[in-house]
PDB file of C-alpha atoms in Angstrom:
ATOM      1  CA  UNK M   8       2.930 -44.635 -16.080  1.00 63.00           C
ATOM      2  CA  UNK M   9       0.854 -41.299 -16.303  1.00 61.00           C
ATOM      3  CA  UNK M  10       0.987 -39.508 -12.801  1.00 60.00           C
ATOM      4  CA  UNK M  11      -1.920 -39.109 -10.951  1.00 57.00           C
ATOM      5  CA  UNK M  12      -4.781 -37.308 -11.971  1.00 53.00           C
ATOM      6  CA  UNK M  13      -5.323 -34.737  -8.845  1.00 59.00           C
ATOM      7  CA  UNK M  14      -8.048 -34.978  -7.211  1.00 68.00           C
ATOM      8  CA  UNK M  15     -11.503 -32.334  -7.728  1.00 80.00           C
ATOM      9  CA  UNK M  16     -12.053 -29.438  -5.723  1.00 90.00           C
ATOM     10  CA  UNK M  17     -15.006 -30.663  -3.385  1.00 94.00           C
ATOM     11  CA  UNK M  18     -17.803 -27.470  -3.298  1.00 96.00           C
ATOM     12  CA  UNK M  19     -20.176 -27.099  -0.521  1.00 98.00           C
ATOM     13  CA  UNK M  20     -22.952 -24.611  -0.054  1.00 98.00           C
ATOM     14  CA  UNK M  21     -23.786 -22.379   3.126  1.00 98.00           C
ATOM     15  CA  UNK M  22     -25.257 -19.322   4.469  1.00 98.00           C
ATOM     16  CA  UNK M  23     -22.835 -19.234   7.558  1.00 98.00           C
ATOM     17  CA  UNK M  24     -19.800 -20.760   8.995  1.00 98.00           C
ATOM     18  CA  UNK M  25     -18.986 -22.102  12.097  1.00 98.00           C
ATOM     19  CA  UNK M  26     -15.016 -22.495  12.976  1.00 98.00           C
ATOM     20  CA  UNK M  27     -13.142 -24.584  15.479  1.00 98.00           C
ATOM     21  CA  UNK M  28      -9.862 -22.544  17.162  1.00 98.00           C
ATOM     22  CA  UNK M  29      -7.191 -24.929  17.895  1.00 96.00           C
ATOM     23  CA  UNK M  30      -6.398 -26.724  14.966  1.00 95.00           C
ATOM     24  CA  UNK M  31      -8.104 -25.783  12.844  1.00 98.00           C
ATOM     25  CA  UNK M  32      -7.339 -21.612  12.901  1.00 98.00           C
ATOM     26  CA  UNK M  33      -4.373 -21.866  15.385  1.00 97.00           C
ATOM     27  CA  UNK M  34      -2.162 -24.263  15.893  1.00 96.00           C
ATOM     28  CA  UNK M  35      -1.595 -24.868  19.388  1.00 95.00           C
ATOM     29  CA  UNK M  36      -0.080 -28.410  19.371  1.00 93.00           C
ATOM     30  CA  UNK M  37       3.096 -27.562  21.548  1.00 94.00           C
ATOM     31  CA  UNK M  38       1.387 -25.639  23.904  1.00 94.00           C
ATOM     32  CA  UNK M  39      -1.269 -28.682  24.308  1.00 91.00           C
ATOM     33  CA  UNK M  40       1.643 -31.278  24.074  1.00 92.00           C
ATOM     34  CA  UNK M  41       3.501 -29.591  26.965  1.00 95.00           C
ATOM     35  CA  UNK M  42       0.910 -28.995  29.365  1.00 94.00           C
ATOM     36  CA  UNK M  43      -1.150 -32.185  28.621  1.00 93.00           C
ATOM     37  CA  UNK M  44       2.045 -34.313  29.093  1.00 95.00           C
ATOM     38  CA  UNK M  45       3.116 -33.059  32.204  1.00 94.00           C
ATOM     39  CA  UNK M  46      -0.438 -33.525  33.424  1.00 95.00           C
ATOM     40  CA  UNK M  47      -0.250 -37.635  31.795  1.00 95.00           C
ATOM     41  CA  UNK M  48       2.822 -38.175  33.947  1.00 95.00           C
ATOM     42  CA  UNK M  49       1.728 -36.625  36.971  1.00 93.00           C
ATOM     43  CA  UNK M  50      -1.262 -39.248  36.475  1.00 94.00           C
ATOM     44  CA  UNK M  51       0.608 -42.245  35.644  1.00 94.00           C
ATOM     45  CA  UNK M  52      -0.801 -42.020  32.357  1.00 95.00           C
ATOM     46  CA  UNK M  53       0.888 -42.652  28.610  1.00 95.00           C
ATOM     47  CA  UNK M  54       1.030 -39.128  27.329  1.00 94.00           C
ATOM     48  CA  UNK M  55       0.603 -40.631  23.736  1.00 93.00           C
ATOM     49  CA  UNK M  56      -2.880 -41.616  24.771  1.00 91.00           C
ATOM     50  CA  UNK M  57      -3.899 -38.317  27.011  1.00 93.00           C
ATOM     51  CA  UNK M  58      -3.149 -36.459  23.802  1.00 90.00           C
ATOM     52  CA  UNK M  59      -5.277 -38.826  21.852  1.00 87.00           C
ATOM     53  CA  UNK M  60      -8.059 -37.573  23.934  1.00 87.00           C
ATOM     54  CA  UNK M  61      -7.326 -34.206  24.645  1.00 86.00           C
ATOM     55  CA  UNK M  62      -7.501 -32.675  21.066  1.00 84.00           C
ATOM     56  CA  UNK M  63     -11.283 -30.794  20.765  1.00 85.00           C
ATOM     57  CA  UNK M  64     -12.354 -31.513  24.300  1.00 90.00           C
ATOM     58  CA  UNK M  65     -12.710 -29.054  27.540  1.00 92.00           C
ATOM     59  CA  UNK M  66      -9.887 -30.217  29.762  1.00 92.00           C
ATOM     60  CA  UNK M  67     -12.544 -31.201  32.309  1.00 93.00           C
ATOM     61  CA  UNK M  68     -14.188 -33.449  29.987  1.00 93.00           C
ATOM     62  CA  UNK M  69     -10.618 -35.060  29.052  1.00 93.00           C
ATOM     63  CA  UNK M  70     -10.170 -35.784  32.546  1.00 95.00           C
ATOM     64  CA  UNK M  71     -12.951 -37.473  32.994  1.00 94.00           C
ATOM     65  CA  UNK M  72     -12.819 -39.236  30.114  1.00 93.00           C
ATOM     66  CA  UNK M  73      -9.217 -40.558  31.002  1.00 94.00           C
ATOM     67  CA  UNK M  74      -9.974 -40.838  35.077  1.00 95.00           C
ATOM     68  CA  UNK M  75     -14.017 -41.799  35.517  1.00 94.00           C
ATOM     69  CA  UNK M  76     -13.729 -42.543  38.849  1.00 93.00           C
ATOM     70  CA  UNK M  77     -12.490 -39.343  40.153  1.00 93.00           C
ATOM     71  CA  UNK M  78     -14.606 -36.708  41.343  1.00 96.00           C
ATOM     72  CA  UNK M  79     -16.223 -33.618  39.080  1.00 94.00           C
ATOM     73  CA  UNK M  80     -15.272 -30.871  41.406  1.00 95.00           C
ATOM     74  CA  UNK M  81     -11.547 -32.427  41.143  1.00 95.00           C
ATOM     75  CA  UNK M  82     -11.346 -32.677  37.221  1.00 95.00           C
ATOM     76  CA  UNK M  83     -13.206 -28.845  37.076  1.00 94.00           C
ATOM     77  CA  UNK M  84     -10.147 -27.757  39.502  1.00 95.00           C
ATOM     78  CA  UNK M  85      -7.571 -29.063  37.782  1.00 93.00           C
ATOM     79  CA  UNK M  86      -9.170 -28.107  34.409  1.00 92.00           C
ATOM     80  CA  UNK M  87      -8.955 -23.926  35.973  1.00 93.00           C
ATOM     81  CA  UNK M  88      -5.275 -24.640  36.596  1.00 93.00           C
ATOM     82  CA  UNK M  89      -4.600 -26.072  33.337  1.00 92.00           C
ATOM     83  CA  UNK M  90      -6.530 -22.839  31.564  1.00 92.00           C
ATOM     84  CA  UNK M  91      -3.612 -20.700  33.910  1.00 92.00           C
ATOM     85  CA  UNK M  92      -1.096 -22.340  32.308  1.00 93.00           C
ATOM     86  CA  UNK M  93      -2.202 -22.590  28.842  1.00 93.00           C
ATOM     87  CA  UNK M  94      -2.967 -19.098  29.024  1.00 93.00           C
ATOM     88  CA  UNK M  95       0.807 -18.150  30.012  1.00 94.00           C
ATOM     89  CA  UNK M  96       2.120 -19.835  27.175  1.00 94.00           C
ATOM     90  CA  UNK M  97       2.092 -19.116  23.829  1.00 94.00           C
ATOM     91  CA  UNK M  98       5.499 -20.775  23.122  1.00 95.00           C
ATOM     92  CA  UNK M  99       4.799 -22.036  19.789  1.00 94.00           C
ATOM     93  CA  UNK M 100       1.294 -20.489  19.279  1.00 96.00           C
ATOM     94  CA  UNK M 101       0.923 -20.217  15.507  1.00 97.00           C
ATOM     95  CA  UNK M 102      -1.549 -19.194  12.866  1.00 98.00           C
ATOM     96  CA  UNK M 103      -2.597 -22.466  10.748  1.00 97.00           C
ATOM     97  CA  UNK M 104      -1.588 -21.646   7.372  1.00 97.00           C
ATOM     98  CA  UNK M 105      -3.936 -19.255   5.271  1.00 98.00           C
ATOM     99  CA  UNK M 106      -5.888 -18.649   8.220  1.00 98.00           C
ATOM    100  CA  UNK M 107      -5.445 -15.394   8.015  1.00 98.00           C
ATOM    101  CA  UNK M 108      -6.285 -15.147   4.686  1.00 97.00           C
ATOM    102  CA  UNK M 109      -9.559 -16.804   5.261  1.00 98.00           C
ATOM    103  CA  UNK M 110     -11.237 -14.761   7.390  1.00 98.00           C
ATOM    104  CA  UNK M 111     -10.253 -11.794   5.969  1.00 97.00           C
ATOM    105  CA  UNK M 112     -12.415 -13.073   3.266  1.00 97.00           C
ATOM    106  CA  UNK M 113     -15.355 -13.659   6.358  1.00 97.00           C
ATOM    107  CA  UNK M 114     -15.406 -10.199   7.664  1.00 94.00           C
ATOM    108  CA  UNK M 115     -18.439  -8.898   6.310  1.00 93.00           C
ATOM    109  CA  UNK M 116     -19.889 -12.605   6.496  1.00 97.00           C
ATOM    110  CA  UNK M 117     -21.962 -14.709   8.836  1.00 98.00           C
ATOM    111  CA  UNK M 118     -19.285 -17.157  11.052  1.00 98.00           C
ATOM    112  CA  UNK M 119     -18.310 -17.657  14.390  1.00 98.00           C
ATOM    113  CA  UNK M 120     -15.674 -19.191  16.705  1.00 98.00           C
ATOM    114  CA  UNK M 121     -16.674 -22.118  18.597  1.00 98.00           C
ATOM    115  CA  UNK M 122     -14.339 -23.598  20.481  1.00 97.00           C
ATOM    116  CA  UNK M 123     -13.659 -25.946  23.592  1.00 95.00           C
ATOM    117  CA  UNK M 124     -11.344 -23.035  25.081  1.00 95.00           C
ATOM    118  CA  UNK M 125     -12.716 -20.309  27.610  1.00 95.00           C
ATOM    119  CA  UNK M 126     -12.956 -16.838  26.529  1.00 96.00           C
ATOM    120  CA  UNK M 127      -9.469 -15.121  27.918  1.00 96.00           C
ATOM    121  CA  UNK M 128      -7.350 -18.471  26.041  1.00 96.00           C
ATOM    122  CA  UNK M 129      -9.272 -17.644  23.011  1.00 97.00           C
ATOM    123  CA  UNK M 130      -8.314 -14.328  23.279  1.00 97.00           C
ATOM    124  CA  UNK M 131      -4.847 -15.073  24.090  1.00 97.00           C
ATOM    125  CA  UNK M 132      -4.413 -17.828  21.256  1.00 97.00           C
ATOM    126  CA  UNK M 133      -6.238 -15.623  18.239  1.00 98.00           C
ATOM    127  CA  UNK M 134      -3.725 -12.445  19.438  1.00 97.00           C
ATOM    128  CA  UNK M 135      -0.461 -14.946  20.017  1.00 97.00           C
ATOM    129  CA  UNK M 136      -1.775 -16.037  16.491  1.00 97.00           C
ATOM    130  CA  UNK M 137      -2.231 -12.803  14.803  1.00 98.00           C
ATOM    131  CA  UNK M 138      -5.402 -13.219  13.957  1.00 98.00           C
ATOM    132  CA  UNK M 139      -9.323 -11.423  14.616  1.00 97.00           C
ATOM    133  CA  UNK M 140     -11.817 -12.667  16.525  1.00 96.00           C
ATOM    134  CA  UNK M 141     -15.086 -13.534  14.708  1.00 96.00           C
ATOM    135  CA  UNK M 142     -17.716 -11.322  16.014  1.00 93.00           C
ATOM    136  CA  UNK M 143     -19.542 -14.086  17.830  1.00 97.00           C
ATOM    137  CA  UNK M 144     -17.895 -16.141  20.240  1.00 98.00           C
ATOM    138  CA  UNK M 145     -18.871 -19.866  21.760  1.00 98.00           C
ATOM    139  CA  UNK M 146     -16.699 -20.270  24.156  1.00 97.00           C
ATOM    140  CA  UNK M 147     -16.695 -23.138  26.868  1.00 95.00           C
ATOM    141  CA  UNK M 148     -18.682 -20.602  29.314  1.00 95.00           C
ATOM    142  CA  UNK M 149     -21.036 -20.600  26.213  1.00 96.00           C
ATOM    143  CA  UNK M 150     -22.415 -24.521  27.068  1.00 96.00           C
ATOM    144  CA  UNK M 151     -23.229 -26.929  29.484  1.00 95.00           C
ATOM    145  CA  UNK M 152     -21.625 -30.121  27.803  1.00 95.00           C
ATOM    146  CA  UNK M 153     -18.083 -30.099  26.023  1.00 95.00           C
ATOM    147  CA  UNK M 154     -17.680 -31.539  22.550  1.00 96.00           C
ATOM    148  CA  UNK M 155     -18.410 -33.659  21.362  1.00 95.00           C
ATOM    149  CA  UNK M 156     -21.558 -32.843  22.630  1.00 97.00           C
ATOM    150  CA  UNK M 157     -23.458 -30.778  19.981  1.00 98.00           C
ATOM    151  CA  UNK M 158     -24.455 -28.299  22.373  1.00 98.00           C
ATOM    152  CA  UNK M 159     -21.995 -25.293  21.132  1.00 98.00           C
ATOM    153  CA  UNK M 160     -22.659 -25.633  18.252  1.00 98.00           C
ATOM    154  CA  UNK M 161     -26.506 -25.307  17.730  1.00 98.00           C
ATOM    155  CA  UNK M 162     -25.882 -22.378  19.647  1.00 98.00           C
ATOM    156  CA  UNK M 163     -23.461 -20.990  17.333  1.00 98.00           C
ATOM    157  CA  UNK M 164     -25.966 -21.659  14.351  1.00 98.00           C
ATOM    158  CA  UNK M 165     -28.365 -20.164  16.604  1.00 98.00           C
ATOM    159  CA  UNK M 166     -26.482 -17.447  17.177  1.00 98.00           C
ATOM    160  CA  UNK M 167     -26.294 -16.276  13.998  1.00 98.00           C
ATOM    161  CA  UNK M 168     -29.245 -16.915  12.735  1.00 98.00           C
ATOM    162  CA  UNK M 169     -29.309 -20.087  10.741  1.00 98.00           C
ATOM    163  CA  UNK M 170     -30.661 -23.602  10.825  1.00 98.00           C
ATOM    164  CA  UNK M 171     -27.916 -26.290  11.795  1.00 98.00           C
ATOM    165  CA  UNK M 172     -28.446 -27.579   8.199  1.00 97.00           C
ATOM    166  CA  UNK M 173     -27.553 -24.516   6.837  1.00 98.00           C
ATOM    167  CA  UNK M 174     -23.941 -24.012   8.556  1.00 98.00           C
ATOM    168  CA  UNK M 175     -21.049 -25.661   7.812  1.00 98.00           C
ATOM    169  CA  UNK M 176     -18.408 -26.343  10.632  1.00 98.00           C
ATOM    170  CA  UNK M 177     -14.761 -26.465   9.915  1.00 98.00           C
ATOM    171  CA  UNK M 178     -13.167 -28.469  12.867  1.00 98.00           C
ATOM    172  CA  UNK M 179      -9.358 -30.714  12.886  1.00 96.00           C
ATOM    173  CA  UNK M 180     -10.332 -33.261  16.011  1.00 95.00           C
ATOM    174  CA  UNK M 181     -12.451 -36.038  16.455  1.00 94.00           C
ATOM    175  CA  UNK M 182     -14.636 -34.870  19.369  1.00 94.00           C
ATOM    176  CA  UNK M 183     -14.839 -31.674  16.926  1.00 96.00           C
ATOM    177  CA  UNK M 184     -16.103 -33.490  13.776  1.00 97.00           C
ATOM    178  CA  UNK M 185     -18.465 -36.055  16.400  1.00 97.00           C
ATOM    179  CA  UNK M 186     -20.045 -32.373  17.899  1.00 97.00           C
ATOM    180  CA  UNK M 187     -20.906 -31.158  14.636  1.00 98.00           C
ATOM    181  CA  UNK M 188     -22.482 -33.957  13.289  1.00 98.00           C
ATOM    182  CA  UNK M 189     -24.547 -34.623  15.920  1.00 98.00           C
ATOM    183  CA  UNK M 190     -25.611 -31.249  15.149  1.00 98.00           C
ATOM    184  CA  UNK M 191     -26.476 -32.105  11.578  1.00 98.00           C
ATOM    185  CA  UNK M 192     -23.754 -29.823  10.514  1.00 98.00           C
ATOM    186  CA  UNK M 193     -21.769 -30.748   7.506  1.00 98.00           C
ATOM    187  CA  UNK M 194     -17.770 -30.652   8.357  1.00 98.00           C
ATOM    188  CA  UNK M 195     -14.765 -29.183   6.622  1.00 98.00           C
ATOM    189  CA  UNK M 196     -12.238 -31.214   8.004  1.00 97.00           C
ATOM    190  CA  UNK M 197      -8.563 -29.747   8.636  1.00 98.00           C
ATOM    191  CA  UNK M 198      -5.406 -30.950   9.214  1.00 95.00           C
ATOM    192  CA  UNK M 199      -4.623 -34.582   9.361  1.00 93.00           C
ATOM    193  CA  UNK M 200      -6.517 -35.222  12.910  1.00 93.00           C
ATOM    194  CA  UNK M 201      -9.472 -34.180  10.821  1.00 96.00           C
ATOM    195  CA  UNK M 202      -9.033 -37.575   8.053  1.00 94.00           C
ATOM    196  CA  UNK M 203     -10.059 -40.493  10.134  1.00 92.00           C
ATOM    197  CA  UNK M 204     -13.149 -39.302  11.042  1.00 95.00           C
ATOM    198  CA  UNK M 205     -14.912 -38.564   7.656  1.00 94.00           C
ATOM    199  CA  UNK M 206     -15.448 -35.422   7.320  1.00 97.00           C
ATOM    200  CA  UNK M 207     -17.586 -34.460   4.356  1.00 97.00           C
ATOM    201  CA  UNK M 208     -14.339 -32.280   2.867  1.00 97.00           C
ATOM    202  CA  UNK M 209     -10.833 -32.386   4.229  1.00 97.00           C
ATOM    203  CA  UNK M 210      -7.940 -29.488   3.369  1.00 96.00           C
ATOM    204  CA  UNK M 211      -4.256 -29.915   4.716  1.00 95.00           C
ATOM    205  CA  UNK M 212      -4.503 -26.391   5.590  1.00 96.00           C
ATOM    206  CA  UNK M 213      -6.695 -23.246   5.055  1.00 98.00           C
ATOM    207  CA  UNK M 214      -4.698 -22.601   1.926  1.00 97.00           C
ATOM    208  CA  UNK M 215      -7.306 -24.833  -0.081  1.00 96.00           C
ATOM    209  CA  UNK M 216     -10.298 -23.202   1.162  1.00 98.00           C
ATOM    210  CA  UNK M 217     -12.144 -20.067  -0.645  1.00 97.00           C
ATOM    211  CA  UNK M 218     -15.398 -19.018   0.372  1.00 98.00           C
ATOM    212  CA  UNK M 219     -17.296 -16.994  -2.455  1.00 97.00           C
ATOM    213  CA  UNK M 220     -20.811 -15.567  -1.611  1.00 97.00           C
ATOM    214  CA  UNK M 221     -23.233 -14.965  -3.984  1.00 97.00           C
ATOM    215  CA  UNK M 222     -25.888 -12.226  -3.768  1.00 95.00           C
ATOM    216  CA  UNK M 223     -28.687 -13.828  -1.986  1.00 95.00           C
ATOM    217  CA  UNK M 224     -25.970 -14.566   0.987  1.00 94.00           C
ATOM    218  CA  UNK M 225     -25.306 -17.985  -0.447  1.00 97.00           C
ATOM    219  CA  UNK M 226     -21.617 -19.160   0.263  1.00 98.00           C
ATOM    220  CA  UNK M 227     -19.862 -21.532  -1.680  1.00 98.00           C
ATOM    221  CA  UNK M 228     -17.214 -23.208   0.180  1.00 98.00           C
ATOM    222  CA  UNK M 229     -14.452 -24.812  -2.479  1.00 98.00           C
ATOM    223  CA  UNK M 230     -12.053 -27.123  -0.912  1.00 97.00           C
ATOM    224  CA  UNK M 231      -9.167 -28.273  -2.902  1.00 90.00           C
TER     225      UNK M 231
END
């Protein structure tokens, strides 16, 4: 039997990018997994299905997704003490592969970071990471409503510039991929979080990506 044709690069078209953090540029799982789990069992929750949630999401809105009968001011307490510890431990804190790579090829490009995380953990993940911060930051101080509320990112297309329609977001979760397209953003998906919630492209890693611009500011996005 012949093997496997492999499959096309997919091409998409942009004039600016909008990227996720964790997951997606960083991988943060074991930092998330600890933390997260500790918080599960001090719950009386399956850690399996707090994790299922957690990915993408402020921890405030995990909480409350998880625990809807408890109190806002409780969840946004316990969400500033998880942000201490997260922000003490980069155990395991990792760039995604080719990440750095990729936005070396972005520096002189429209893009920006927008993430779930405060400021000081994005800080602290990108540097435990090795890796710059884009030069416009959505941070969860940025918006009123965590993914996958659309609300941070219209304001990163805003931001910079552009219309929603013509960003592209490259995001690994669920509440990620749900923000974006409610935003009428077209998604990059990476990672395998990213491939049960159809995003219009999907790479393993940043490896498969190359952006090319063209001289009108047009950026071609190949994937694969």
């Amino acid at each position: 039997m012949e093997p496997p044709m492999p499959a096309a690069p997919t091409r998409l078209t942009a004039r600016a990018l909008l990227l996720d953090m964790d997951g997606t540029l960083v991988n943060s799982d074991a930092v998330v997994e600890r933390w997260w789990s500790r918080w599960a069992v001090q719950n009386g929750l399956d850690p399996a299905e707090v994790l299922s949630v957690a990915h993408g999401r402020q921890g405030h809105a995990t909480m409350a997704a998880l625990l809807p009968d408890r109190p806002v001011e409780v969840n946004l307490a316990e969400n500033a003490r998880m942000l201490d510890h997260e922000r003490g431990d980069t155990d395991g804190v990792v760039p995604v592969p080719g990440a750095a790579a990729f936005l070396a090829s972005l520096a002189r490009l429209p893009h920006a970071l927008v993430t779930s995380a405060d400021q000081p953990l994005a800080r602290v993940r990108m540097d435990a990471a090795g890796l710059p911060l884009p030069p416009v930051l959505i941070t969860a101080e940025s918006v009123g409503a965590s993914k996958p509320d659309p609300e941070g990112f219209l304001k990163g297309a805003a931001a910079l510039g552009f219309a929603p329609a013509d960003c592209l977001a490259f995001e690994d979760s669920g509440a990620g991929i749900a923000a974006a397209k409610a935003a009428g953003i077209r998604v990059v998906g990476i990672g395998p979080r990213a491939t049960a919630h159809h995003p219009d492209a999907h790479a393993d890693t940043l490896t498969a990506v190359t952006v090319t611009p063209a001289p009108d500011g047009l950026l071609t996005v190949t994937v694969g």
